Coordinates of C-alpha atoms and ligand atoms in Angstrom, one line a residue:
Chain A
M1 CA 64.7 -1.4 19.0
T2 CA 64.9 2.3 19.5
I3 CA 62.1 4.4 18.4
N4 CA 63.8 5.5 15.3
E5 CA 64.7 2.0 14.4
K6 CA 61.0 1.1 14.6
Q7 CA 60.2 4.1 12.4
D8 CA 62.9 3.0 9.8
A9 CA 61.4 -0.5 9.8
I10 CA 57.9 0.8 9.0
I11 CA 59.4 3.0 6.2
A12 CA 61.1 -0.1 4.7
E13 CA 57.9 -2.0 5.0
F14 CA 56.0 0.5 3.0
E15 CA 58.8 1.3 0.5
F16 CA 57.9 -1.6 -1.7
L17 CA 54.2 -0.9 -1.7
E18 CA 53.6 1.2 -4.8
D19 CA 49.8 1.3 -5.0
W20 CA 48.1 3.3 -2.3
L21 CA 45.6 0.6 -1.9
D22 CA 48.4 -1.8 -0.8
K23 CA 49.6 0.7 1.7
Y24 CA 46.0 1.1 3.0
Q25 CA 45.9 -2.7 3.1
Q26 CA 49.0 -2.7 5.4
I27 CA 47.5 -0.1 7.6
I28 CA 44.2 -1.9 8.0
D29 CA 46.0 -5.2 8.8
K30 CA 48.0 -3.4 11.4
G31 CA 44.9 -2.1 13.1
M32 CA 43.1 -5.5 13.0
S33 CA 45.9 -7.1 14.7
S34 CA 46.6 -4.6 17.5
A35 CA 45.9 -5.1 21.2
G36 CA 42.9 -2.7 21.6
V37 CA 41.3 -1.4 24.7
S38 CA 38.6 -2.9 26.8
A39 CA 35.0 -1.6 26.9
K40 CA 35.7 -0.2 30.4
E41 CA 38.5 1.8 29.1
K42 CA 36.5 3.5 26.5
T43 CA 36.0 6.5 28.6
P44 CA 35.5 10.1 27.4
Q45 CA 39.0 11.0 28.8
N46 CA 40.6 8.2 26.6
L47 CA 38.6 9.2 23.5
I48 CA 39.9 11.3 20.6
E49 CA 36.9 12.3 18.6
G50 CA 37.5 12.9 14.8
C51 CA 34.9 13.8 12.2
Q52 CA 33.7 10.3 11.7
S53 CA 36.3 8.2 13.5
K54 CA 36.8 7.7 17.2
V55 CA 40.0 6.5 18.7
W56 CA 40.5 5.5 22.2
I57 CA 44.1 5.4 23.6
V58 CA 45.2 4.2 26.9
A59 CA 48.6 4.5 28.5
E60 CA 50.3 2.5 31.4
M61 CA 53.8 2.5 32.9
H62 CA 55.7 -0.6 33.2
E63 CA 59.1 -0.4 34.9
G64 CA 59.7 3.1 33.8
K65 CA 58.4 2.4 30.2
V66 CA 55.2 3.6 28.8
V67 CA 52.9 1.2 27.1
F68 CA 50.2 2.4 24.9
R69 CA 47.1 0.5 23.5
A70 CA 44.7 2.0 21.0
E71 CA 41.5 1.1 19.2
S72 CA 39.2 2.8 16.8
N73 CA 35.7 2.4 15.4
T74 CA 37.2 2.6 11.9
D75 CA 40.0 0.3 10.6
I76 CA 42.0 3.0 8.9
A77 CA 42.3 5.2 11.9
G78 CA 42.7 2.1 14.1
G79 CA 45.7 1.0 11.8
I80 CA 47.2 4.5 12.0
A81 CA 46.9 4.5 15.8
A82 CA 48.4 0.9 16.0
M83 CA 51.5 2.2 14.1
L84 CA 51.9 5.1 16.3
V85 CA 51.3 3.0 19.5
D86 CA 53.8 0.3 18.3
V87 CA 56.5 2.9 17.5
L88 CA 56.2 4.7 20.8
S89 CA 55.4 1.9 23.3
G90 CA 58.1 0.5 25.4
H91 CA 60.1 3.7 25.9
T92 CA 60.6 6.2 28.5
P93 CA 58.6 9.3 28.7
E94 CA 61.6 11.3 27.9
E95 CA 62.3 9.4 24.7
I96 CA 58.7 9.7 23.6
I97 CA 58.5 13.4 24.3
Q98 CA 61.8 14.1 22.3
T99 CA 60.9 11.8 19.4
E100 CA 60.3 13.4 16.0
L101 CA 57.7 11.2 14.3
Y102 CA 59.0 11.4 10.6
F103 CA 57.7 7.9 9.4
L104 CA 54.3 9.2 8.7
E105 CA 55.6 11.8 6.3
K106 CA 58.1 9.4 4.8
I107 CA 55.6 6.8 3.9
G108 CA 53.3 9.5 2.4
L109 CA 50.6 9.1 4.9
K110 CA 50.3 12.8 5.6
E111 CA 49.6 13.8 2.0
H112 CA 47.4 10.9 1.2
L113 CA 45.1 11.1 4.0
S114 CA 41.9 13.2 3.8
P115 CA 42.2 16.5 5.8
T116 CA 39.8 15.2 8.5
R117 CA 41.9 11.9 8.9
A118 CA 45.2 14.0 8.9
N119 CA 43.8 16.2 11.7
G120 CA 42.8 12.9 13.6
M121 CA 46.4 11.7 13.2
L122 CA 47.7 15.0 14.7
A123 CA 45.4 14.7 17.5
M124 CA 46.5 11.1 18.3
I125 CA 50.1 12.2 18.3
K126 CA 49.4 15.1 20.6
Q127 CA 47.5 12.8 22.9
L128 CA 50.4 10.3 23.0
K129 CA 52.8 12.8 23.9
L130 CA 50.6 14.3 26.6
F131 CA 50.4 10.9 28.2
A132 CA 54.1 10.8 28.3
L133 CA 54.3 14.2 29.7
A134 CA 52.0 13.3 32.5
F135 CA 54.1 10.4 33.4
Q136 CA 57.2 12.4 33.3
T137 CA 55.8 15.1 35.7
K138 CA 54.7 12.2 38.1
Q139 CA 58.1 10.7 38.2
Chain B
M1 CA 16.9 6.5 -23.7
L2 CA 19.3 9.3 -22.9
D3 CA 22.2 10.0 -25.3
L4 CA 24.7 9.6 -22.6
Q5 CA 27.8 10.2 -24.6
K6 CA 26.4 13.6 -25.7
I7 CA 25.3 14.5 -22.2
R8 CA 28.6 13.5 -20.6
A9 CA 30.2 15.7 -23.1
D10 CA 28.4 18.7 -21.6
F11 CA 29.9 18.2 -18.2
P12 CA 33.7 18.9 -18.4
I13 CA 34.3 17.6 -14.9
L14 CA 33.3 14.2 -15.8
S15 CA 36.5 13.7 -17.9
E16 CA 38.7 14.6 -14.9
T17 CA 40.7 11.9 -13.2
V18 CA 41.3 11.5 -9.4
Y19 CA 44.5 9.7 -8.3
G20 CA 45.0 8.9 -11.9
K21 CA 41.6 7.1 -12.1
P22 CA 38.5 8.2 -14.1
L23 CA 36.2 10.1 -11.8
V24 CA 33.1 8.1 -10.9
Y25 CA 30.7 10.7 -9.4
F26 CA 28.0 9.2 -7.3
D27 CA 27.4 12.0 -4.7
N28 CA 24.8 13.8 -6.8
A29 CA 22.3 14.0 -3.9
A30 CA 24.8 16.3 -2.0
T31 CA 25.4 18.5 -5.2
T32 CA 25.3 17.9 -9.0
Q33 CA 28.0 18.8 -11.6
K34 CA 27.2 21.7 -14.0
P35 CA 26.9 21.5 -17.7
R36 CA 28.8 23.9 -19.7
C37 CA 25.9 26.0 -20.6
V38 CA 25.1 26.8 -16.9
V39 CA 28.7 28.0 -16.5
Q40 CA 28.6 30.0 -19.7
K41 CA 25.4 31.7 -18.6
M42 CA 27.2 32.9 -15.5
E43 CA 30.1 34.1 -17.5
E44 CA 27.8 35.8 -20.0
G45 CA 26.0 37.5 -17.0
Y46 CA 29.3 38.9 -15.6
Y47 CA 30.8 39.9 -18.8
K48 CA 27.8 41.2 -20.7
R49 CA 25.1 42.5 -18.3
N50 CA 26.5 43.0 -14.9
A51 CA 24.6 45.8 -13.2
N52 CA 22.5 45.9 -10.0
I53 CA 18.9 45.2 -10.9
H54 CA 15.5 46.9 -10.2
R55 CA 16.7 50.3 -9.5
G56 CA 18.8 51.4 -12.5
V57 CA 17.6 53.6 -15.2
H58 CA 20.7 52.6 -17.4
F59 CA 20.7 50.1 -20.1
L60 CA 22.7 47.4 -18.4
S61 CA 20.6 47.5 -15.2
Q62 CA 17.5 47.0 -17.3
E63 CA 19.0 44.1 -19.2
A64 CA 20.1 42.5 -15.9
T65 CA 16.6 43.0 -14.3
E66 CA 14.9 41.6 -17.4
A67 CA 17.2 38.5 -17.4
H68 CA 16.6 38.0 -13.6
E69 CA 12.9 38.3 -13.9
Q70 CA 12.9 36.0 -17.0
A71 CA 14.6 33.4 -14.9
R72 CA 11.9 33.6 -12.2
E73 CA 9.4 33.0 -15.0
T74 CA 11.3 29.9 -16.3
I75 CA 11.3 28.6 -12.7
R76 CA 7.6 29.3 -12.3
A77 CA 6.9 27.4 -15.5
F78 CA 9.2 24.5 -14.6
I79 CA 7.3 23.9 -11.4
G80 CA 3.8 24.8 -12.7
A81 CA 3.2 27.7 -10.4
K82 CA 0.4 29.9 -11.1
S83 CA 2.2 33.2 -10.8
S84 CA 5.8 34.4 -10.5
N85 CA 4.6 36.2 -7.4
E86 CA 4.9 32.8 -5.8
I87 CA 8.5 32.3 -6.7
V88 CA 10.7 33.7 -3.9
F89 CA 14.4 33.5 -4.5
T90 CA 16.4 32.3 -1.5
R91 CA 20.1 31.1 -0.9
G92 CA 18.7 27.6 -1.0
T93 CA 16.4 25.0 0.6
T94 CA 17.8 25.7 4.0
E95 CA 17.1 29.5 3.8
A96 CA 13.7 28.9 2.3
I97 CA 12.6 26.6 5.2
N98 CA 14.1 29.2 7.6
L99 CA 12.0 31.8 6.0
V100 CA 8.9 30.0 6.4
A101 CA 9.7 28.8 9.9
S102 CA 10.4 32.5 10.8
S103 CA 7.6 34.4 8.9
F104 CA 4.7 31.7 8.9
G105 CA 6.0 30.9 12.3
D106 CA 5.2 34.4 13.4
L107 CA 1.5 33.7 12.8
L108 CA 1.6 30.9 15.4
Q109 CA 1.0 30.8 19.0
A110 CA 2.3 28.9 22.0
G111 CA 0.8 25.4 22.1
D112 CA 0.3 25.3 18.3
E113 CA 1.7 22.2 16.7
I114 CA 3.9 21.3 13.6
L115 CA 4.2 17.9 12.3
L116 CA 7.6 16.7 10.8
T117 CA 8.6 13.2 9.9
A118 CA 11.4 11.2 11.2
M119 CA 13.3 11.3 7.9
E120 CA 13.9 15.0 7.6
H121 CA 17.2 16.5 6.8
H122 CA 18.5 18.8 9.7
S123 CA 17.5 21.8 7.6
N124 CA 13.8 20.8 8.0
I125 CA 14.2 20.1 11.8
V126 CA 16.4 22.8 13.3
P127 CA 14.5 25.9 12.0
W128 CA 11.4 24.5 13.7
Q129 CA 13.2 23.8 16.9
L130 CA 14.4 27.5 16.9
L131 CA 10.7 28.5 16.4
R132 CA 9.8 26.2 19.3
T133 CA 12.2 28.0 21.6
R134 CA 11.0 31.5 20.3
K135 CA 7.3 30.7 20.4
G136 CA 6.6 27.8 22.5
I137 CA 5.1 25.6 19.8
E138 CA 5.2 21.8 19.9
I139 CA 6.9 19.6 17.3
K140 CA 5.4 16.1 16.6
V141 CA 7.3 13.6 14.5
I142 CA 5.7 10.9 12.2
P143 CA 7.7 7.7 12.3
F144 CA 8.5 5.4 9.4
T145 CA 8.9 1.6 9.1
N146 CA 12.2 -0.3 9.0
R147 CA 11.9 -0.3 5.3
G148 CA 11.9 3.5 5.4
E149 CA 8.2 4.2 4.5
L150 CA 6.2 6.8 6.4
L151 CA 3.3 5.5 8.6
L152 CA 0.4 7.5 7.2
D153 CA -1.9 6.3 9.9
E154 CA 0.3 7.9 12.4
L155 CA 0.1 11.1 10.4
A156 CA -3.7 11.0 10.4
K157 CA -3.9 10.3 14.1
S158 CA -1.4 13.0 15.0
I159 CA -3.5 15.7 13.4
N160 CA -5.7 17.8 15.8
P161 CA -7.0 21.2 15.9
K162 CA -3.8 22.6 17.1
T163 CA -1.9 21.3 14.2
K164 CA -0.8 24.3 12.0
L165 CA 1.6 22.9 9.5
I166 CA 3.0 19.8 8.2
A167 CA 6.6 20.0 6.9
C168 CA 7.7 16.9 5.0
T169 CA 10.5 15.8 2.6
H170 CA 9.4 14.7 -0.9
I171 CA 12.5 12.3 -1.2
S172 CA 14.6 11.4 1.8
N173 CA 18.2 12.2 1.1
A174 CA 19.3 9.4 3.6
L175 CA 16.9 6.6 2.5
G176 CA 16.0 7.4 -1.0
T177 CA 12.3 7.1 -0.2
I178 CA 9.8 8.8 -2.4
N179 CA 7.0 9.9 0.0
P180 CA 3.3 9.7 -1.0
I181 CA 3.3 13.4 -1.0
N182 CA -0.1 13.7 -2.8
E183 CA -1.7 11.6 -0.2
I184 CA 0.0 13.4 2.7
I185 CA -1.3 16.7 1.3
K186 CA -4.8 15.3 0.8
I187 CA -4.9 14.3 4.4
A188 CA -3.5 17.5 5.5
H189 CA -6.0 19.7 3.4
A190 CA -8.9 17.8 4.5
A191 CA -8.2 19.1 7.9
N192 CA -7.3 22.5 6.5
I193 CA -3.7 22.3 7.4
P194 CA -1.1 23.7 5.0
V195 CA 1.9 21.6 4.0
L196 CA 5.6 22.5 3.3
V197 CA 7.3 20.1 1.0
D198 CA 11.2 19.9 1.1
G199 CA 11.8 19.3 -2.7
A200 CA 15.5 19.5 -2.5
Q201 CA 15.8 15.9 -3.6
S202 CA 12.8 15.6 -5.8
V203 CA 13.0 18.5 -8.1
P204 CA 16.2 16.9 -9.9
H205 CA 14.4 13.5 -10.2
L206 CA 10.7 13.8 -10.6
K207 CA 8.3 16.0 -12.7
I208 CA 6.9 18.6 -10.3
D209 CA 3.7 20.3 -11.1
M210 CA 2.5 22.6 -8.3
Q211 CA -1.2 22.5 -9.6
A212 CA -1.3 18.7 -9.4
L213 CA 0.6 18.6 -6.0
D214 CA -1.1 21.6 -4.4
A215 CA 1.5 22.1 -1.8
D216 CA 1.3 25.4 0.1
F217 CA 5.1 25.8 0.3
F218 CA 7.6 23.9 -1.8
V219 CA 11.4 24.5 -1.4
F220 CA 14.5 23.5 -3.4
S221 CA 18.1 24.4 -4.3
A222 CA 19.6 25.0 -7.7
H223 CA 22.8 23.3 -7.0
K224 CA 21.1 19.9 -6.7
I225 CA 19.5 20.2 -10.2
Y226 CA 22.7 21.1 -12.2
G227 CA 22.5 24.8 -11.4
P228 CA 24.8 27.0 -9.5
T229 CA 25.4 27.0 -5.8
G230 CA 24.0 29.6 -3.5
I231 CA 20.6 30.1 -5.0
G232 CA 17.2 28.3 -4.4
V233 CA 13.5 28.9 -4.4
L234 CA 10.7 29.2 -2.0
Y235 CA 7.3 28.5 -3.7
G236 CA 4.5 29.7 -1.6
K237 CA 0.8 30.1 -2.4
E238 CA 0.0 33.7 -2.5
K239 CA -2.6 33.5 0.0
W240 CA 0.1 32.5 2.6
L241 CA 2.9 34.8 1.4
D242 CA 0.5 37.6 1.7
K243 CA -0.3 37.0 5.3
M244 CA 3.4 36.4 6.3
P245 CA 5.5 39.3 7.6
P246 CA 8.7 39.8 5.9
Y247 CA 11.7 37.7 6.7
Q248 CA 14.6 40.1 6.5
G249 CA 14.6 43.8 6.1
G250 CA 16.7 45.9 3.7
G251 CA 16.6 47.2 0.3
E252 CA 14.6 45.8 -2.5
M253 CA 11.9 44.6 -0.1
I254 CA 10.3 48.0 0.6
A255 CA 7.8 50.3 -1.0
K256 CA 8.5 53.4 1.0
V257 CA 10.8 54.0 4.0
S258 CA 10.7 56.6 6.5
F259 CA 11.8 56.6 10.1
E260 CA 8.3 56.6 11.2
N261 CA 6.8 54.1 9.0
T262 CA 7.9 51.6 6.3
T263 CA 5.6 49.9 3.8
F264 CA 6.8 46.7 2.2
A265 CA 7.0 45.9 -1.4
A266 CA 4.6 43.5 -3.2
L267 CA 5.3 39.8 -3.7
P268 CA 7.6 38.3 -4.3
F269 CA 9.9 41.2 -3.4
K270 CA 8.6 41.5 0.1
F271 CA 10.8 38.4 1.0
E272 CA 13.8 39.4 -1.0
A273 CA 15.8 41.9 1.0
G274 CA 19.1 43.0 -0.5
T275 CA 20.7 42.6 -3.9
P276 CA 19.7 39.1 -5.1
D277 CA 21.8 36.6 -6.9
F278 CA 20.9 37.8 -10.3
I279 CA 23.8 36.1 -12.0
G280 CA 22.9 32.8 -10.3
S281 CA 19.2 33.1 -11.2
T282 CA 19.8 33.2 -14.8
A283 CA 22.3 30.2 -14.7
F284 CA 19.6 28.4 -12.6
A285 CA 17.0 28.9 -15.2
E286 CA 19.5 27.8 -17.9
A287 CA 19.9 24.6 -15.9
L288 CA 16.2 24.1 -16.0
R289 CA 16.1 24.6 -19.6
Y290 CA 18.8 22.1 -20.1
I291 CA 17.0 19.6 -18.0
S292 CA 13.6 20.2 -19.9
A293 CA 15.3 19.7 -23.2
I294 CA 16.3 16.1 -22.1
G295 CA 13.1 15.6 -20.4
I296 CA 12.7 15.0 -16.6
E297 CA 10.7 11.8 -17.3
N298 CA 13.5 10.5 -19.4
I299 CA 16.1 11.4 -16.5
A300 CA 13.8 9.6 -14.0
A301 CA 13.6 6.6 -16.1
H302 CA 17.4 6.5 -16.6
E303 CA 18.0 7.0 -13.0
N304 CA 15.5 4.3 -12.1
K305 CA 17.3 1.9 -14.4
L306 CA 20.7 2.7 -12.6
L307 CA 18.9 2.3 -9.2
L308 CA 17.7 -1.2 -10.1
Y309 CA 20.9 -2.3 -11.7
A310 CA 23.1 -1.1 -8.8
T311 CA 20.7 -2.5 -6.2
E312 CA 20.6 -6.0 -8.0
K313 CA 24.5 -6.0 -8.2
L314 CA 25.0 -5.1 -4.6
R315 CA 22.5 -7.6 -3.5
K316 CA 24.6 -10.3 -5.2
L317 CA 27.5 -9.4 -3.0
E318 CA 27.1 -10.9 0.3
N319 CA 26.9 -8.9 3.5
I320 CA 25.4 -5.8 2.3
R321 CA 22.9 -4.1 4.5
F322 CA 20.5 -1.7 2.7
I323 CA 19.3 1.3 4.8
G324 CA 16.0 2.3 3.1
E325 CA 14.1 -0.4 1.1
A326 CA 10.9 1.5 0.3
E327 CA 8.9 0.3 -2.6
H328 CA 9.2 3.8 -4.2
K329 CA 12.8 5.0 -4.3
S330 CA 14.8 7.6 -6.1
G331 CA 18.3 6.9 -7.6
L332 CA 20.0 6.7 -4.3
I333 CA 21.4 3.7 -2.4
S334 CA 22.2 3.9 1.4
F335 CA 24.1 0.8 2.6
L336 CA 26.6 -0.8 4.9
V337 CA 29.3 -3.4 4.0
G338 CA 29.5 -6.1 6.7
S339 CA 30.8 -4.4 9.9
I340 CA 33.0 -2.1 8.0
H341 CA 32.8 1.6 9.0
P342 CA 31.2 3.7 6.2
Y343 CA 34.2 6.1 6.5
D344 CA 36.6 3.2 5.8
V345 CA 34.4 2.1 2.8
G346 CA 34.3 5.7 1.4
S347 CA 38.0 6.2 1.8
I348 CA 38.9 3.1 -0.2
L349 CA 36.4 3.9 -2.9
D350 CA 37.8 7.4 -3.0
K351 CA 41.3 6.0 -3.7
L352 CA 39.6 4.1 -6.7
G353 CA 38.2 7.4 -8.1
I354 CA 34.7 6.7 -6.8
A355 CA 33.0 9.7 -5.0
V356 CA 30.3 8.6 -2.5
R357 CA 29.2 10.2 0.6
T358 CA 29.6 8.6 4.1
G359 CA 28.2 9.6 7.4
H360 CA 24.7 10.6 8.7
H361 CA 23.8 12.8 5.6
C362 CA 22.5 15.5 7.8
A363 CA 19.7 13.1 9.1
Q364 CA 21.0 11.9 12.4
P365 CA 17.5 11.0 13.6
V366 CA 17.4 8.5 10.8
M367 CA 20.5 6.9 11.8
E368 CA 19.2 6.7 15.3
V369 CA 16.2 4.6 14.0
F370 CA 18.6 2.0 12.7
S371 CA 21.0 2.3 15.6
I372 CA 23.9 3.0 13.1
E373 CA 26.5 6.0 13.0
G374 CA 26.0 6.4 9.3
T375 CA 25.9 4.8 5.8
V376 CA 27.6 4.8 2.5
R377 CA 25.5 6.5 0.1
A378 CA 25.8 6.2 -3.7
S379 CA 23.3 8.7 -5.5
F380 CA 23.0 8.9 -9.2
G381 CA 22.5 11.7 -11.7
L382 CA 21.4 12.0 -15.3
Y383 CA 25.1 11.6 -16.6
N384 CA 25.8 8.3 -14.6
T385 CA 26.2 5.0 -16.6
T386 CA 25.8 1.3 -15.9
Q387 CA 29.6 1.0 -16.6
E388 CA 30.3 3.4 -13.7
I389 CA 28.2 1.1 -11.5
D390 CA 30.4 -1.9 -12.6
V391 CA 33.4 0.1 -11.4
F392 CA 31.6 1.0 -8.3
I393 CA 30.7 -2.7 -7.6
D394 CA 34.2 -3.9 -8.2
G395 CA 35.3 -1.1 -5.7
V396 CA 32.9 -2.5 -3.1
E397 CA 34.2 -6.0 -3.7
R398 CA 37.7 -4.9 -3.4
V399 CA 36.7 -3.1 -0.1
K400 CA 35.2 -6.4 1.3
K401 CA 38.4 -8.2 0.5
M402 CA 40.7 -5.6 2.1
F403 CA 38.7 -5.5 5.3
K404 CA 38.2 -9.5 5.1
Q405 CA 34.4 -9.5 5.0
Ligands
LIG501 C1 16.2 16.6 1.7 C2 17.1 17.8 1.8 N1 16.6 18.9 2.4 C3 17.4 20.0 2.5 C4 18.6 20.1 2.0 C5 19.5 21.4 2.3 O1 19.8 21.9 1.0 P1 20.8 23.2 1.0 O2 21.9 22.8 1.7 O3 20.9 23.3 -0.5 O4 20.1 24.3 1.7 C6 19.2 18.8 1.4 C7 20.6 18.9 0.9 O5 21.6 18.4 1.5 C8 18.5 17.8 1.3 O6 18.9 16.7 0.8

């Protein structure tokens, strides 16, 4: 699947969830089932610190594709990170850098998050793209 | 028994909805909602007698001055202070503590000691640390048990000839503990040590009488007792306030100014530099009249009922960890739900229209004692109901299901 196909799949998943609690449930479940990072990888460099939640993101290169993993101390931030990581993982640095992440807005996440969570989400996106950029410059 | 229907009708915000759900406001320890009469008092102040006070010959200025000083008198009576000279207006609890740390702190010397407790709000920690940096004083900390009760033995043991002040919260905003403040003051006074009581959380919930309490300093904020934001009080015994140098310089606080020599105004004006919040003060007094009419004892009894009801119901849900289980507690519950992060709990409750606070509640040392990052805190006010607690309990159950705990 391309990045945009993955984004569209998430949008379709959320389309039928009318109640915001159901949407949250979906996000929480995604966080709980995602790969996570090891204790060793929870370094300050991998940490994105929000107001109350912490998110660790690690990135590796496999055969020209970036693979991300993420974990958070809160399940909601963890779920958001998991979605971002799923969408962007397995693609080349160029693809990742050029991607416009529209699914967050389409599923209404941007407007429904508290401002601190929304800021945290933007910080995650920035970090994911920075990882991709770093891999691109190394290539 | 409170007439809750009538009381709730006095607070327009309580009929608001959030995300289409009726608002359940359980964040009263952070700030309380305002009854209509308080807001009307502010409006009246601006529309009918807005003029700078204390220095005008004209009619409006005299009216405004009169109203402001009447407000001071209402506050004096509410806390049973001897004289309105002992009532200094500040921006709130925080500024009042900073004032004492600065001005009383000026009387201290390097090596002098201040005793704090491990359950203080940051606003009763950081001003003393600034003083420590400035003056080289020492800060000692009285610990509490895992139930959240102060170790009074430790207090007695920590007192020595260098101890110059004990600064202690009356009620912990993170644990809900009502500290045995009378006993603490007795212990301190037996050694001739003055006591500053942080009354931010106690004034809205307990009957306060300065003569019975005998605190040397007592500080609180209007916004936590159904009054406006941005104003609060430092009560100080005259014998201390007289000795202390002014806090800030400016207008209002002087008797005579020349470039060679300035003399300061009498109490309480010595500590009130600049134009005071003469609109807020009258609304503050209105809030106290509103509370007095209902009766603070009745409010305390009602909130205690809510506390017991909510604690009982929470206890029945499994996997709830209470942070703060003192025998004497105010209407405030700090807790954790299984291993769910407080921020997640708060976010889901928010979507259900329930306002609680999550995090460290400006008391990070308390969180350290329990090795946790924070808690979920539900704190009750006079207008809250058992039905609202039922909604809250349903919410917590829903959270548990969502996070599979
Ligand atoms: C115990 C305690 N002390 C001090 C404060 C600070 O009050 P304010 O922010 O109104 O100055 C608070 C309020 O959060 C409190 O709960």
